[in-house]
Amino acid sequence: MTNGLKIIASASEIARLVRSVGKTGRLAVDLEADSMYHFQERVCLLQMATDRHQAVIDPLSIEDLSALKPMFNNPRLQKVFHGADYDVRSLYRDFQIEIRNLFDTQLASRFVGLKETGLEAVLQARFGVNLDKKYQRKDWSQRPLPPEMIAYAANDVRYLIELAEMLEEELRAKARLAWVQEECEHLSRVGPVHNGKEPLFLNFKGAGRLSPRSLAVLEALLQLRVALARKKDRPLFKVFSNKSLLTLATAG
């Protein structure tokens, strides 16, 4: 558990944060994005915690976050995430940040045998903590962010280091720690950037059972959805749902 939340909105404050974090062994990390509200999603808030302090970085107020790269790439500093895949890809997409020495508490929770591994369920089971999720679907690109939204975001990293220490002990006792470390190493490797040249239906659930004609219709609809979403700056699902596109593609 940590105390002392600091809001970081300048490059000089980031430099001080990096120096401070370099003296610790673990850093909890989470982020908030705006995928519910815009076509091109972006990281809107970056939350971090050590065993003593919390910090929230506003990437929309800081032009250059490259000073964070050595910290995330430091193999002596363990970076703790819960459900790391989306965050790892988002950090690389927006800031070209690569991560070494990653520990995913959601993955670890599965390996110790927990059935429910969402952060809310795990914190409730291990610490009796109830996370307030009322801001989960808010627009994190809005500025200024209300103080209560910032506090909400910071709460997602508040217990992660303590949780990681607990889970590591259990994994070691079960002789499964090496398995999780191997999986976390795999998670930390960012895949190639999607080049946009292959057909969109290849990543569309349910496309595999369609006829060639229906696939052609579906691809045209998917391309139209992307064009409209980009023009209106809206997420794809707010233009046409997957279900409606599948219905149209198979009609007649």
Coordinates of N, CA and C in Angstrom, one line a residue:
M1 N 0.9 -1.2 0.0 CA 0.0 0.0 0.0 C 0.9 1.2 0.0
T2 N 0.4 2.3 -0.6 CA 1.2 3.5 -0.8 C 0.4 4.7 -0.2
N3 N 1.2 5.8 -0.1 CA 0.5 7.1 0.2 C 1.2 8.2 -0.6
G4 N 0.7 9.4 -0.5 CA 1.3 10.5 -1.2 C 1.2 10.5 -2.7
L5 N 0.0 10.9 -3.2 CA -0.2 10.9 -4.6 C 0.3 12.2 -5.2
K6 N 1.1 12.1 -6.3 CA 1.7 13.2 -7.0 C 1.2 13.3 -8.4
I7 N 0.8 14.4 -8.9 CA 0.4 14.6 -10.3 C 1.5 15.2 -11.0
I8 N 1.9 14.5 -12.1 CA 3.1 14.9 -12.9 C 2.7 15.4 -14.3
A9 N 3.0 16.6 -14.6 CA 2.6 17.3 -15.8 C 3.7 18.0 -16.5
S10 N 5.0 17.7 -16.2 CA 6.1 18.4 -16.8 C 7.3 17.4 -17.0
A11 N 8.2 17.7 -17.9 CA 9.4 16.9 -18.2 C 10.3 16.8 -17.0
S12 N 10.4 18.0 -16.3 CA 11.3 18.0 -15.1 C 10.8 17.1 -14.0
E13 N 9.5 17.1 -13.8 CA 8.9 16.2 -12.8 C 9.1 14.7 -13.2
I14 N 9.1 14.4 -14.5 CA 9.3 13.0 -14.9 C 10.7 12.7 -14.6
A15 N 11.7 13.6 -14.8 CA 13.1 13.3 -14.5 C 13.3 13.0 -13.0
R16 N 12.6 13.7 -12.2 CA 12.7 13.5 -10.7 C 12.1 12.2 -10.4
L17 N 11.0 11.8 -11.0 CA 10.3 10.6 -10.8 C 11.2 9.4 -11.1
V18 N 11.9 9.5 -12.3 CA 12.7 8.4 -12.7 C 13.9 8.2 -11.8
R19 N 14.5 9.3 -11.3 CA 15.6 9.1 -10.3 C 15.1 8.5 -9.0
S20 N 13.9 8.9 -8.6 CA 13.3 8.3 -7.3 C 13.0 6.8 -7.5
V21 N 12.4 6.5 -8.6 CA 12.0 5.1 -8.8 C 13.2 4.2 -9.0
G22 N 14.3 4.7 -9.5 CA 15.5 3.9 -9.7 C 16.1 3.4 -8.4
K23 N 15.7 3.9 -7.3 CA 16.2 3.5 -6.0 C 15.3 2.3 -5.4
T24 N 14.3 2.0 -6.1 CA 13.4 0.9 -5.6 C 13.5 -0.4 -6.5
G25 N 12.9 -1.4 -6.0 CA 13.0 -2.7 -6.8 C 11.7 -3.0 -7.6
R26 N 10.6 -2.4 -7.3 CA 9.4 -2.7 -8.0 C 8.6 -1.4 -8.3
L27 N 7.9 -1.4 -9.4 CA 7.1 -0.3 -9.8 C 5.8 -0.8 -10.4
A28 N 4.6 -0.5 -9.8 CA 3.3 -0.8 -10.3 C 2.9 0.2 -11.3
V29 N 2.3 -0.4 -12.4 CA 1.9 0.5 -13.6 C 0.5 0.1 -14.0
D30 N -0.2 1.2 -14.4 CA -1.5 1.0 -15.1 C -1.7 2.2 -16.0
L31 N -2.7 2.2 -16.8 CA -3.0 3.3 -17.7 C -4.5 3.4 -18.0
E32 N -4.9 4.6 -18.4 CA -6.3 4.9 -18.8 C -6.2 5.4 -20.3
A33 N -7.1 4.9 -21.1 CA -7.1 5.4 -22.5 C -8.5 5.8 -22.9
D34 N -8.7 6.3 -24.1 CA -10.0 6.9 -24.5 C -10.6 6.1 -25.6
S35 N -10.4 4.8 -25.6 CA -10.9 3.9 -26.7 C -12.5 3.9 -26.8
M36 N -13.1 4.3 -25.8 CA -14.6 4.4 -25.8 C -15.2 5.6 -26.5
Y37 N -14.3 6.6 -26.8 CA -14.8 7.9 -27.3 C -14.1 8.4 -28.6
H38 N -13.0 7.8 -29.0 CA -12.4 8.3 -30.2 C -12.0 7.2 -31.2
F39 N -11.8 7.5 -32.4 CA -11.4 6.5 -33.4 C -10.0 6.0 -33.2
Q40 N -9.0 7.0 -33.0 CA -7.6 6.6 -32.8 C -7.4 6.7 -31.3
E41 N -7.4 5.6 -30.6 CA -7.3 5.7 -29.1 C -5.8 6.1 -28.8
R42 N -5.7 6.6 -27.6 CA -4.4 7.0 -27.1 C -4.4 6.9 -25.6
V43 N -3.2 6.8 -25.0 CA -3.0 6.8 -23.6 C -3.3 8.2 -23.0
C44 N -4.2 8.3 -22.1 CA -4.5 9.6 -21.5 C -4.1 9.8 -20.1
L45 N -3.7 8.7 -19.4 CA -3.2 8.8 -18.0 C -2.3 7.6 -17.8
L46 N -1.3 7.8 -17.0 CA -0.3 6.8 -16.7 C -0.1 6.8 -15.2
Q47 N -0.6 5.7 -14.5 CA -0.5 5.6 -13.1 C 0.6 4.7 -12.6
M48 N 1.4 5.1 -11.6 CA 2.5 4.4 -11.1 C 2.5 4.4 -9.6
A49 N 3.1 3.4 -9.0 CA 3.3 3.3 -7.6 C 4.5 2.5 -7.2
T50 N 5.2 3.0 -6.2 CA 6.3 2.2 -5.5 C 5.7 1.7 -4.2
D51 N 6.5 1.1 -3.3 CA 5.9 0.7 -2.1 C 5.6 1.8 -1.1
R52 N 6.0 3.1 -1.5 CA 5.8 4.2 -0.6 C 5.0 5.3 -1.2
H53 N 5.0 5.5 -2.5 CA 4.4 6.7 -3.2 C 3.7 6.3 -4.4
Q54 N 2.7 7.2 -4.8 CA 2.0 7.0 -6.1 C 2.2 8.3 -6.9
A55 N 2.2 8.1 -8.2 CA 2.3 9.2 -9.1 C 1.4 9.0 -10.3
V56 N 0.8 10.1 -10.8 CA -0.1 10.0 -12.0 C 0.5 11.0 -13.0
I57 N 0.9 10.4 -14.2 CA 1.5 11.2 -15.3 C 0.4 11.6 -16.3
D58 N 0.3 12.8 -16.7 CA -0.6 13.3 -17.7 C 0.1 13.4 -19.1
P59 N 0.0 12.4 -19.9 CA 0.8 12.4 -21.2 C 0.2 13.4 -22.2
L60 N -1.0 13.9 -21.9 CA -1.6 14.9 -22.8 C -1.0 16.3 -22.6
S61 N -0.3 16.4 -21.4 CA 0.3 17.7 -21.1 C 1.8 17.7 -21.3
I62 N 2.4 16.6 -21.6 CA 3.8 16.5 -21.7 C 4.1 16.0 -23.2
E63 N 4.9 16.8 -23.9 CA 5.1 16.5 -25.3 C 6.0 15.3 -25.5
D64 N 7.0 15.1 -24.6 CA 8.0 14.0 -24.8 C 8.1 13.2 -23.5
L65 N 7.8 11.9 -23.6 CA 7.9 11.0 -22.5 C 9.1 10.0 -22.6
S66 N 10.0 10.4 -23.5 CA 11.2 9.5 -23.8 C 12.0 9.3 -22.5
A67 N 11.9 10.2 -21.5 CA 12.7 10.0 -20.3 C 12.3 8.8 -19.5
L68 N 11.1 8.3 -19.8 CA 10.6 7.1 -19.1 C 11.2 5.8 -19.7
K69 N 11.7 5.8 -20.9 CA 12.1 4.6 -21.5 C 13.2 3.8 -20.8
P70 N 14.3 4.5 -20.3 CA 15.3 3.7 -19.5 C 14.7 3.1 -18.3
M71 N 13.7 3.7 -17.6 CA 13.1 3.1 -16.4 C 12.3 1.9 -16.8
F72 N 11.5 1.9 -17.8 CA 10.8 0.7 -18.2 C 11.7 -0.4 -18.8
N73 N 12.8 0.0 -19.3 CA 13.7 -1.0 -19.9 C 14.8 -1.5 -18.9
N74 N 14.7 -1.0 -17.7 CA 15.7 -1.4 -16.7 C 15.4 -2.8 -16.2
P75 N 16.3 -3.8 -16.4 CA 16.0 -5.1 -16.0 C 16.1 -5.4 -14.5
R76 N 16.6 -4.4 -13.8 CA 16.7 -4.5 -12.3 C 15.5 -4.0 -11.6
L77 N 14.6 -3.4 -12.4 CA 13.4 -2.8 -11.8 C 12.2 -3.6 -12.3
Q78 N 11.5 -4.3 -11.4 CA 10.3 -5.1 -11.8 C 9.1 -4.2 -12.1
K79 N 8.5 -4.3 -13.2 CA 7.3 -3.5 -13.5 C 6.1 -4.4 -13.3
V80 N 5.2 -4.1 -12.4 CA 4.0 -4.9 -12.1 C 2.8 -4.3 -12.8
F81 N 2.1 -5.2 -13.6 CA 0.9 -4.8 -14.2 C -0.2 -5.8 -13.8
H82 N -1.4 -5.5 -14.0 CA -2.5 -6.5 -13.9 C -3.2 -6.5 -15.2
G83 N -3.0 -7.6 -15.9 CA -3.5 -7.7 -17.3 C -2.7 -6.9 -18.2
A84 N -1.4 -7.3 -18.5 CA -0.4 -6.5 -19.1 C -0.5 -6.3 -20.6
D85 N -1.2 -7.2 -21.3 CA -1.1 -7.2 -22.7 C -1.5 -5.9 -23.4
Y86 N -2.7 -5.4 -23.0 CA -3.2 -4.1 -23.6 C -2.3 -2.9 -23.2
D87 N -1.8 -2.9 -22.0 CA -1.0 -1.8 -21.5 C 0.4 -1.8 -22.2
V88 N 1.0 -3.0 -22.4 CA 2.3 -3.1 -23.0 C 2.2 -2.6 -24.5
R89 N 1.1 -3.0 -25.2 CA 1.0 -2.6 -26.6 C 0.7 -1.1 -26.7
S90 N -0.1 -0.6 -25.8 CA -0.5 0.8 -25.8 C 0.8 1.7 -25.5
L91 N 1.6 1.3 -24.6 CA 2.8 2.1 -24.3 C 3.8 2.1 -25.5
Y92 N 3.8 1.0 -26.1 CA 4.7 0.9 -27.3 C 4.1 1.7 -28.5
R93 N 2.8 1.6 -28.7 CA 2.2 2.3 -29.8 C 2.3 3.8 -29.7
D94 N 2.1 4.3 -28.5 CA 2.0 5.8 -28.3 C 3.4 6.4 -28.0
F95 N 4.3 5.7 -27.3 CA 5.5 6.3 -26.8 C 6.8 5.5 -27.1
Q96 N 6.6 4.4 -27.9 CA 7.7 3.5 -28.2 C 8.4 3.0 -27.0
I97 N 7.7 2.8 -25.9 CA 8.3 2.3 -24.6 C 8.2 0.8 -24.6
E98 N 9.4 0.2 -24.4 CA 9.5 -1.3 -24.3 C 9.8 -1.6 -22.8
I99 N 9.3 -2.8 -22.4 CA 9.4 -3.2 -21.0 C 10.2 -4.4 -20.8
R100 N 11.1 -4.3 -19.8 CA 11.8 -5.5 -19.4 C 11.5 -5.8 -17.9
N101 N 11.6 -7.0 -17.5 CA 11.3 -7.5 -16.2 C 9.8 -7.1 -15.8
L102 N 8.9 -7.7 -16.5 CA 7.5 -7.5 -16.3 C 6.9 -8.6 -15.4
F103 N 6.0 -8.3 -14.5 CA 5.3 -9.3 -13.7 C 3.8 -8.9 -13.8
D104 N 3.0 -9.9 -14.3 CA 1.6 -9.7 -14.5 C 0.8 -10.4 -13.3
T105 N 0.2 -9.6 -12.5 CA -0.5 -10.2 -11.3 C -1.7 -10.9 -11.7
Q106 N -2.3 -10.6 -12.9 CA -3.5 -11.4 -13.3 C -3.0 -12.8 -13.8
L107 N -2.0 -12.8 -14.5 CA -1.4 -14.1 -15.0 C -1.0 -14.9 -13.7
A108 N -0.3 -14.3 -12.8 CA 0.1 -15.0 -11.6 C -1.1 -15.5 -10.8
S109 N -2.2 -14.7 -10.8 CA -3.4 -15.2 -10.1 C -4.0 -16.5 -10.7
R110 N -3.9 -16.6 -12.0 CA -4.3 -17.8 -12.6 C -3.5 -19.0 -12.2
F111 N -2.2 -18.8 -12.2 CA -1.2 -19.9 -11.9 C -1.3 -20.3 -10.4
V112 N -1.8 -19.5 -9.5 CA -2.0 -19.9 -8.1 C -3.3 -20.5 -7.9
G113 N -4.2 -20.5 -8.9 CA -5.4 -21.2 -8.8 C -6.7 -20.4 -8.6
L114 N -6.6 -19.0 -8.7 CA -7.7 -18.2 -8.5 C -8.7 -18.3 -9.7
K115 N -10.0 -18.5 -9.4 CA -10.9 -18.6 -10.5 C -11.3 -17.3 -11.1
E116 N -11.5 -16.3 -10.3 CA -11.8 -14.9 -10.8 C -10.5 -14.1 -10.7
T117 N -10.0 -13.6 -11.8 CA -8.7 -12.9 -11.8 C -8.7 -11.5 -12.3
G118 N -9.9 -10.9 -12.4 CA -10.0 -9.5 -12.6 C -9.5 -8.7 -11.4
L119 N -9.0 -7.5 -11.5 CA -8.4 -6.8 -10.4 C -9.3 -6.6 -9.3
E120 N -10.6 -6.3 -9.6 CA -11.5 -6.1 -8.5 C -11.7 -7.3 -7.7
A121 N -11.9 -8.5 -8.3 CA -12.1 -9.8 -7.6 C -10.9 -10.2 -6.8
V122 N -9.7 -10.0 -7.4 CA -8.5 -10.4 -6.7 C -8.2 -9.6 -5.5
L123 N -8.4 -8.2 -5.6 CA -8.2 -7.4 -4.4 C -9.2 -7.6 -3.3
Q124 N -10.4 -8.0 -3.7 CA -11.4 -8.3 -2.7 C -11.1 -9.6 -2.0
A125 N -10.6 -10.6 -2.8 CA -10.2 -11.9 -2.2 C -9.0 -11.8 -1.3
R126 N -8.0 -11.0 -1.7 CA -6.8 -11.0 -0.9 C -6.7 -9.9 0.1
F127 N -7.3 -8.8 -0.1 CA -7.2 -7.7 0.9 C -8.5 -7.2 1.4
G128 N -9.7 -7.7 0.9 CA -11.0 -7.2 1.4 C -11.2 -5.9 0.8
V129 N -10.6 -5.5 -0.3 CA -10.8 -4.1 -0.8 C -11.8 -4.2 -1.9
N130 N -12.7 -3.2 -1.9 CA -13.7 -3.1 -3.0 C -13.3 -1.9 -3.8
L131 N -13.0 -2.1 -5.1 CA -12.6 -1.0 -6.0 C -13.9 -0.4 -6.5
D132 N -13.9 0.9 -6.5 CA -15.0 1.7 -7.1 C -14.8 1.8 -8.6
K133 N -15.6 1.3 -9.4 CA -15.4 1.3 -10.9 C -16.3 2.2 -11.6
K134 N -16.9 3.3 -10.9 CA -17.9 4.1 -11.5 C -17.3 5.0 -12.6
Y135 N -16.0 5.2 -12.7 CA -15.4 6.0 -13.7 C -14.7 5.2 -14.9
Q136 N -15.0 3.9 -14.8 CA -14.3 3.0 -15.8 C -14.6 3.4 -17.3
R137 N -15.8 3.8 -17.5 CA -16.2 4.1 -18.9 C -16.2 5.6 -19.2
K138 N -15.6 6.4 -18.4 CA -15.5 7.9 -18.6 C -14.5 8.2 -19.7
D139 N -14.7 9.4 -20.2 CA -13.8 9.9 -21.3 C -12.5 10.5 -20.6
W140 N -11.4 9.7 -20.7 CA -10.2 10.1 -20.0 C -9.4 11.1 -20.8
S141 N -9.8 11.5 -22.0 CA -9.2 12.5 -22.7 C -9.6 13.9 -22.3
Q142 N -10.7 14.0 -21.5 CA -11.2 15.3 -21.1 C -10.2 16.0 -20.2
R143 N -10.1 17.3 -20.3 CA -9.3 18.1 -19.4 C -10.0 19.4 -19.0
P144 N -9.9 19.8 -17.8 CA -9.1 19.1 -16.7 C -9.9 17.9 -16.2
L145 N -9.1 16.9 -15.7 CA -9.8 15.8 -15.1 C -10.2 16.1 -13.7
P146 N -11.4 15.8 -13.2 CA -11.8 16.0 -11.9 C -10.9 15.2 -10.9
P147 N -10.6 15.8 -9.7 CA -9.7 15.1 -8.7 C -10.2 13.7 -8.4
E148 N -11.5 13.5 -8.4 CA -12.0 12.2 -8.0 C -11.7 11.1 -9.1
M149 N -11.6 11.6 -10.4 CA -11.2 10.6 -11.4 C -9.7 10.3 -11.3
I150 N -8.9 11.2 -11.0 CA -7.5 11.0 -10.8 C -7.2 10.0 -9.6
A151 N -8.0 10.3 -8.5 CA -7.8 9.4 -7.4 C -8.3 8.0 -7.7
Y152 N -9.4 7.9 -8.5 CA -9.9 6.6 -8.9 C -8.8 5.8 -9.7
A153 N -8.2 6.5 -10.7 CA -7.2 5.9 -11.5 C -6.0 5.4 -10.7
A154 N -5.6 6.2 -9.7 CA -4.4 5.9 -8.9 C -4.7 4.7 -8.0
N155 N -5.9 4.5 -7.7 CA -6.3 3.4 -6.8 C -6.0 2.0 -7.4
D156 N -6.0 2.0 -8.8 CA -5.8 0.7 -9.5 C -4.3 0.2 -9.3
V157 N -3.4 1.0 -8.9 CA -2.0 0.6 -8.7 C -1.7 0.5 -7.2
R158 N -2.6 1.0 -6.4 CA -2.3 1.1 -4.9 C -1.8 -0.1 -4.2
Y159 N -2.4 -1.3 -4.6 CA -2.1 -2.5 -3.9 C -1.3 -3.5 -4.8
L160 N -0.9 -3.1 -6.0 CA -0.3 -4.1 -6.9 C 1.0 -4.6 -6.4
I161 N 1.9 -3.8 -5.8 CA 3.2 -4.3 -5.3 C 3.0 -5.3 -4.2
E162 N 2.1 -5.0 -3.2 CA 1.9 -5.9 -2.2 C 1.3 -7.2 -2.7
L163 N 0.4 -7.1 -3.7 CA -0.2 -8.3 -4.3 C 0.9 -9.1 -5.0
A164 N 1.8 -8.4 -5.8 CA 2.8 -9.1 -6.5 C 3.7 -9.9 -5.5
E165 N 4.1 -9.3 -4.4 CA 4.9 -10.0 -3.4 C 4.2 -11.2 -2.9
M166 N 2.9 -11.1 -2.6 CA 2.2 -12.2 -2.1 C 2.1 -13.4 -3.1
L167 N 1.8 -13.0 -4.3 CA 1.6 -14.0 -5.4 C 3.0 -14.7 -5.7
E168 N 4.1 -14.0 -5.7 CA 5.4 -14.5 -5.9 C 5.7 -15.6 -4.8
E169 N 5.4 -15.3 -3.6 CA 5.6 -16.3 -2.5 C 4.8 -17.6 -2.8
E170 N 3.5 -17.4 -3.2 CA 2.7 -18.6 -3.4 C 3.2 -19.4 -4.6
L171 N 3.6 -18.7 -5.7 CA 4.1 -19.3 -6.8 C 5.4 -20.1 -6.5
R172 N 6.3 -19.5 -5.7 CA 7.5 -20.2 -5.3 C 7.2 -21.4 -4.5
A173 N 6.2 -21.4 -3.7 CA 5.8 -22.5 -2.9 C 5.3 -23.6 -3.7
K174 N 4.6 -23.3 -4.8 CA 4.0 -24.3 -5.7 C 5.0 -24.6 -6.9
A175 N 6.2 -24.1 -6.8 CA 7.2 -24.4 -7.9 C 6.7 -23.9 -9.3
R176 N 6.0 -22.8 -9.3 CA 5.4 -22.3 -10.5 C 5.9 -20.9 -10.9
L177 N 6.8 -20.4 -10.1 CA 7.2 -19.0 -10.4 C 7.9 -18.9 -11.7
A178 N 8.8 -19.9 -12.1 CA 9.5 -19.9 -13.3 C 8.5 -19.9 -14.5
W179 N 7.4 -20.6 -14.4 CA 6.4 -20.7 -15.4 C 5.9 -19.3 -15.7
V180 N 5.5 -18.6 -14.6 CA 4.9 -17.2 -14.8 C 6.0 -16.3 -15.3
Q181 N 7.2 -16.4 -14.9 CA 8.2 -15.5 -15.4 C 8.4 -15.7 -16.9
E182 N 8.3 -16.9 -17.3 CA 8.5 -17.2 -18.8 C 7.3 -16.6 -19.5
E183 N 6.1 -16.7 -19.0 CA 4.9 -16.1 -19.7 C 5.0 -14.6 -19.7
C184 N 5.5 -14.0 -18.6 CA 5.6 -12.6 -18.5 C 6.7 -12.1 -19.5
E185 N 7.7 -12.8 -19.7 CA 8.7 -12.5 -20.7 C 8.1 -12.4 -22.1
H186 N 7.3 -13.4 -22.3 CA 6.6 -13.4 -23.6 C 5.7 -12.2 -23.8
L187 N 4.9 -11.9 -22.7 CA 4.0 -10.8 -22.7 C 4.7 -9.5 -23.0
S188 N 5.9 -9.3 -22.5 CA 6.6 -8.1 -22.6 C 7.1 -7.8 -24.0
R189 N 7.1 -8.8 -24.9 CA 7.6 -8.6 -26.3 C 6.5 -8.0 -27.1
V190 N 6.7 -6.9 -27.6 CA 5.6 -6.2 -28.4 C 5.6 -6.8 -29.8
G191 N 4.5 -7.2 -30.3 CA 4.4 -7.7 -31.7 C 4.5 -6.7 -32.7
P192 N 4.6 -7.1 -34.0 CA 4.8 -6.1 -35.1 C 3.5 -5.3 -35.2
V193 N 3.7 -4.0 -35.7 CA 2.6 -3.1 -35.9 C 1.8 -3.6 -37.0
H194 N 0.4 -3.5 -36.8 CA -0.5 -3.9 -37.9 C -0.3 -2.9 -39.1
N195 N -0.1 -3.5 -40.3 CA 0.2 -2.6 -41.4 C -1.0 -2.2 -42.2
G196 N -2.2 -2.7 -41.8 CA -3.4 -2.3 -42.5 C -3.7 -2.8 -43.9
K197 N -2.8 -3.7 -44.4 CA -2.9 -4.1 -45.8 C -3.8 -5.4 -45.9
E198 N -3.8 -6.2 -44.9 CA -4.6 -7.4 -45.0 C -6.1 -7.1 -44.9
P199 N -6.9 -8.0 -45.4 CA -8.4 -7.8 -45.2 C -8.8 -7.6 -43.8
L200 N -9.7 -6.7 -43.5 CA -10.2 -6.5 -42.2 C -11.0 -7.7 -41.6
F201 N -11.6 -8.5 -42.5 CA -12.4 -9.6 -42.0 C -11.6 -10.7 -41.4
L202 N -10.3 -10.7 -41.6 CA -9.4 -11.7 -41.0 C -9.4 -11.6 -39.5
N203 N -9.7 -10.4 -38.9 CA -9.8 -10.2 -37.5 C -11.2 -10.1 -37.0
F204 N -12.1 -10.5 -37.8 CA -13.5 -10.4 -37.4 C -14.1 -11.7 -37.0
K205 N -14.6 -11.8 -35.7 CA -15.1 -13.0 -35.2 C -16.4 -13.5 -36.0
G206 N -16.4 -14.7 -36.5 CA -17.5 -15.2 -37.2 C -17.3 -15.2 -38.7
A207 N -16.3 -14.5 -39.2 CA -16.1 -14.4 -40.6 C -15.7 -15.8 -41.3
G208 N -15.1 -16.7 -40.5 CA -14.7 -17.9 -41.0 C -15.8 -18.8 -41.5
R209 N -17.0 -18.6 -41.1 CA -18.1 -19.5 -41.6 C -18.9 -18.8 -42.7
L210 N -18.5 -17.7 -43.2 CA -19.2 -17.0 -44.3 C -18.9 -17.5 -45.7
S211 N -19.8 -17.4 -46.6 CA -19.5 -17.7 -48.0 C -18.6 -16.6 -48.6
P212 N -18.0 -16.9 -49.7 CA -17.1 -15.9 -50.4 C -17.9 -14.6 -50.7
R213 N -19.2 -14.7 -51.1 CA -19.9 -13.5 -51.4 C -20.2 -12.7 -50.1
S214 N -20.5 -13.4 -49.1 CA -20.8 -12.7 -47.8 C -19.5 -12.1 -47.2
L215 N -18.4 -12.8 -47.5 CA -17.1 -12.2 -47.0 C -16.8 -10.9 -47.7
A216 N -17.1 -10.9 -49.0 CA -16.8 -9.7 -49.8 C -17.7 -8.5 -49.3
V217 N -19.0 -8.8 -49.0 CA -19.9 -7.8 -48.5 C -19.4 -7.3 -47.1
L218 N -19.0 -8.3 -46.3 CA -18.5 -7.9 -44.9 C -17.3 -7.0 -45.0
E219 N -16.3 -7.4 -45.9 CA -15.1 -6.5 -46.1 C -15.5 -5.1 -46.5
A220 N -16.4 -5.0 -47.4 CA -16.8 -3.6 -47.9 C -17.4 -2.8 -46.7
L221 N -18.2 -3.5 -45.9 CA -18.9 -2.9 -44.7 C -17.8 -2.5 -43.7
L222 N -16.9 -3.3 -43.5 CA -15.8 -3.0 -42.5 C -15.0 -1.8 -42.9
Q223 N -14.7 -1.8 -44.2 CA -13.9 -0.6 -44.8 C -14.7 0.7 -44.6
L224 N -16.1 0.6 -44.9 CA -16.9 1.7 -44.7 C -17.0 2.2 -43.3
R225 N -17.0 1.2 -42.4 CA -17.1 1.6 -40.9 C -15.8 2.3 -40.5
V226 N -14.7 1.8 -41.0 CA -13.4 2.5 -40.6 C -13.4 3.9 -41.2
A227 N -13.8 4.1 -42.4 CA -13.8 5.4 -43.0 C -14.8 6.4 -42.3
L228 N -15.9 5.9 -41.9 CA -16.9 6.8 -41.2 C -16.4 7.1 -39.8
A229 N -15.8 6.1 -39.1 CA -15.3 6.3 -37.7 C -14.2 7.3 -37.7
R230 N -13.3 7.2 -38.7 CA -12.2 8.1 -38.8 C -12.7 9.6 -39.1
K231 N -13.7 9.7 -39.9 CA -14.2 11.0 -40.3 C -14.9 11.6 -39.1
K232 N -15.6 10.8 -38.3 CA -16.4 11.3 -37.2 C -15.6 11.3 -35.9
D233 N -14.4 10.7 -35.9 CA -13.6 10.5 -34.7 C -14.4 9.8 -33.6
R234 N -14.9 8.7 -34.0 CA -15.7 7.8 -33.1 C -15.1 6.4 -33.1
P235 N -15.3 5.7 -32.0 CA -14.8 4.3 -32.0 C -15.7 3.5 -32.9
L236 N -15.1 2.4 -33.5 CA -15.8 1.6 -34.5 C -17.1 1.1 -34.0
F237 N -17.2 0.6 -32.7 CA -18.5 0.1 -32.3 C -19.6 1.1 -32.2
K238 N -19.3 2.4 -32.1 CA -20.3 3.4 -32.1 C -20.8 3.8 -33.5
V239 N -20.1 3.3 -34.5 CA -20.6 3.6 -35.9 C -21.5 2.4 -36.3
F240 N -21.0 1.2 -36.3 CA -21.8 0.0 -36.6 C -21.3 -1.1 -35.6
S241 N -22.2 -1.8 -35.0 CA -21.8 -2.9 -34.2 C -21.4 -4.1 -35.0
N242 N -20.6 -5.0 -34.5 CA -20.2 -6.2 -35.2 C -21.4 -7.0 -35.6
K243 N -22.3 -7.1 -34.7 CA -23.5 -7.9 -34.9 C -24.3 -7.4 -36.1
S244 N -24.5 -6.1 -36.2 CA -25.2 -5.5 -37.3 C -24.5 -5.7 -38.7
L245 N -23.2 -5.6 -38.6 CA -22.4 -5.9 -39.9 C -22.5 -7.3 -40.3
L246 N -22.5 -8.2 -39.4 CA -22.6 -9.6 -39.7 C -24.0 -9.9 -40.3
T247 N -25.0 -9.3 -39.7 CA -26.4 -9.5 -40.2 C -26.5 -8.9 -41.6
L248 N -26.0 -7.8 -41.9 CA -26.1 -7.2 -43.2 C -25.3 -8.0 -44.3
A249 N -24.1 -8.6 -43.8 CA -23.3 -9.3 -44.8 C -24.0 -10.6 -45.2
T250 N -24.8 -11.2 -44.3 CA -25.4 -12.5 -44.6 C -26.9 -12.3 -45.1
A251 N -27.4 -11.1 -45.2 CA -28.7 -10.9 -45.6 C -28.9 -11.3 -47.1
G252 N -30.0 -11.9 -47.4 CA -30.3 -12.3 -48.8 C -29.5 -13.4 -49.3

